[in-house]
Structures are given as C-alpha cells and as structure tokens.
Amino acid sequence: MKTLSAILVALTTAGAAFAQDITTYSSDANFEDTAFAVENAIIGRGLVVDYVSHVGAMLARTGADVGSDVELFENADVFLFCSATTSRSVMEADIMNIAFCPYGIFVADTGDEVMVGFRDFPEGPMQEVQTLLDEIAREAVGK
C-alpha cells in the first residue's frame, strides 16, 4: 500500500516539477464560435472530448463565496481529451508521462480578447503532444 501511495503522490506532484509556460493564440471570433472551433478541431482528428470544464462559470458562481467580486473572464472553458496513439507513444517513451494525460485546451474571453491556449510541455517525448495541441489551437483560430 505504501508503494501505491508513493506512486499516487508522485503522479499528482509531477506537473509542479516542470516550470511551464502557456502558449496562446488570439481569436477574431466570439467565445461561442471559438469554443465550437476548438471542439471541431479536436473531433476532426478522430479524438473524443472527455470533459468540458466550465471554469469561467465556476469562478463567476463562487466569487462571492470566497470573498471576491473580481470578474476574471466573461467566459472560459477547458476541453479535456486524450489521443490513444499519441498517449501510447509518449508513455512508451516514459511511463511517467501519464501525469500529463488528459490534455487540455482552453478558450477564454477576458472581455478584451478571446484566446485559445494550452500548457507547454517539457522537451523530449511530450513535444509530440505539444505539436498536437498547437495544431488544434492554430486550426481553431484560423492560423
């Protein structure tokens, strides 16, 4: 049981071990159209969106509960998905790359800008995922 606990702790803290940057692209479209474009770019590659996290709605709903009246986003969603092919490839290279799955692409409307983005991944095998996310984000914003 101690070994399982140690593995779970390692998996949950692995992301913190890497200083990560964020790649973003501005969209000329509104939030709804941009979110639809992201979803279509994911699905168009034969992938399945496992979950859409409505981060913007959660932050708006809970602001008063945590003592804040700051509106961070007009709207913000994170699309979570995996690719069997890409995931297998990066996990065969290093089984601990499981810590990065599922992959996420966000769409956020700050009121001034609608953007699409994702966390950057470390050099090495995870650049395969980086490339996939970059292709999806660029397609969604028409680049």
XYZ file of C-alpha atoms in Angstrom:
143
model
C 0.000 0.000 0.000
C 2.919 2.355 0.724
C 4.191 1.864 -2.829
C 0.796 2.749 -4.283
C 0.623 5.851 -2.100
C 4.097 6.918 -3.193
C 3.171 6.468 -6.855
C -0.024 8.495 -6.429
C 1.879 11.312 -4.700
C 4.480 11.286 -7.490
C 1.770 11.443 -10.151
C -0.083 14.316 -8.529
C 3.048 16.394 -7.987
C 4.834 15.620 -11.257
C 3.343 18.645 -13.025
C 4.760 21.003 -10.405
C 8.263 19.720 -11.101
C 8.258 21.401 -14.505
C 8.207 25.153 -14.923
C 5.557 25.545 -17.560
C 4.753 28.303 -19.941
C 1.468 28.810 -21.730
C 1.002 29.069 -25.492
C -1.922 31.283 -26.526
C -3.463 32.478 -29.767
C -5.959 35.312 -30.162
C -9.202 34.606 -31.934
C -11.079 37.078 -34.111
C -14.331 35.210 -33.379
C -16.551 35.423 -30.302
C -16.269 32.941 -27.425
C -19.020 30.594 -28.612
C -17.672 30.327 -32.155
C -14.122 29.859 -30.907
C -15.139 27.136 -28.446
C -17.054 25.403 -31.244
C -13.956 25.640 -33.470
C -11.766 24.075 -30.768
C -14.206 21.226 -30.261
C -14.434 20.636 -34.011
C -10.635 20.674 -34.379
C -10.373 18.008 -31.683
C -13.176 15.857 -33.086
C -11.895 16.342 -36.639
C -8.761 14.428 -35.677
C -10.848 11.456 -34.576
C -10.433 12.331 -30.904
C -13.128 12.437 -28.248
C -13.665 15.332 -25.860
C -13.845 13.570 -22.495
C -14.941 16.593 -20.500
C -15.526 20.318 -20.807
C -14.665 22.178 -17.629
C -16.677 25.388 -17.397
C -14.043 27.276 -15.416
C -15.477 30.719 -16.150
C -18.938 29.773 -14.896
C -17.471 28.174 -11.759
C -15.411 31.280 -10.956
C -18.416 33.565 -11.518
C -20.654 31.346 -9.375
C -18.205 31.055 -6.462
C -16.691 34.562 -6.377
C -18.879 35.855 -3.566
C -18.346 32.618 -1.609
C -14.600 33.249 -1.489
C -14.927 36.973 -0.834
C -14.142 38.293 -4.314
C -16.067 40.461 -6.722
C -13.372 40.349 -9.442
C -14.623 39.088 -12.795
C -11.738 37.184 -14.335
C -13.429 36.001 -17.512
C -16.625 36.717 -19.370
C -16.477 33.042 -20.282
C -13.849 30.290 -20.075
C -13.904 26.572 -20.831
C -11.220 23.890 -20.855
C -11.603 20.966 -23.256
C -10.035 17.753 -21.925
C -9.226 14.871 -24.231
C -6.665 12.182 -24.979
C -5.241 10.543 -28.056
C -4.671 6.789 -27.857
C -1.913 6.983 -30.466
C -0.081 9.984 -29.045
C -0.551 8.918 -25.423
C 0.787 5.443 -26.119
C 3.796 6.910 -27.897
C 4.751 9.313 -25.112
C 4.063 6.796 -22.338
C 6.085 4.090 -24.055
C 8.954 6.597 -24.073
C 8.426 7.340 -20.357
C 5.617 5.729 -18.403
C 5.506 8.727 -16.025
C 4.134 10.856 -18.862
C 0.798 9.546 -17.614
C 0.894 12.593 -15.316
C 0.154 14.840 -18.311
C -2.944 12.984 -19.526
C -5.632 14.087 -20.314
C -4.552 17.046 -22.398
C -6.352 20.360 -22.183
C -7.003 23.308 -24.455
C -8.704 26.375 -23.032
C -10.864 29.041 -24.608
C -11.147 32.215 -22.566
C -12.914 35.525 -23.097
C -11.353 38.253 -20.963
C -13.699 40.914 -22.275
C -10.827 42.408 -24.266
C -9.790 39.256 -26.089
C -10.869 35.712 -26.873
C -7.915 33.369 -26.709
C -7.136 29.704 -27.174
C -4.242 28.140 -25.326
C -2.584 25.246 -23.590
C 0.250 24.431 -21.173
C 3.621 23.903 -22.781
C 5.198 20.513 -22.251
C 8.790 19.579 -21.403
C 11.358 18.811 -24.076
C 11.548 15.219 -25.208
C 8.687 12.843 -25.967
C 5.989 15.248 -24.731
C 6.745 17.541 -27.654
C 4.563 15.156 -29.670
C 1.623 16.276 -27.505
C 2.763 19.903 -27.755
C 2.625 19.651 -31.544
C -0.860 18.106 -31.457
C -2.219 20.833 -29.165
C -0.568 23.557 -31.210
C -2.114 22.222 -34.429
C -5.575 22.099 -32.822
C -5.277 25.609 -31.342
C -3.992 27.105 -34.606
C -6.768 25.454 -36.597
C -9.390 26.775 -34.177
C -8.219 30.374 -34.580
C -7.571 30.089 -38.330
C -3.753 30.231 -38.302
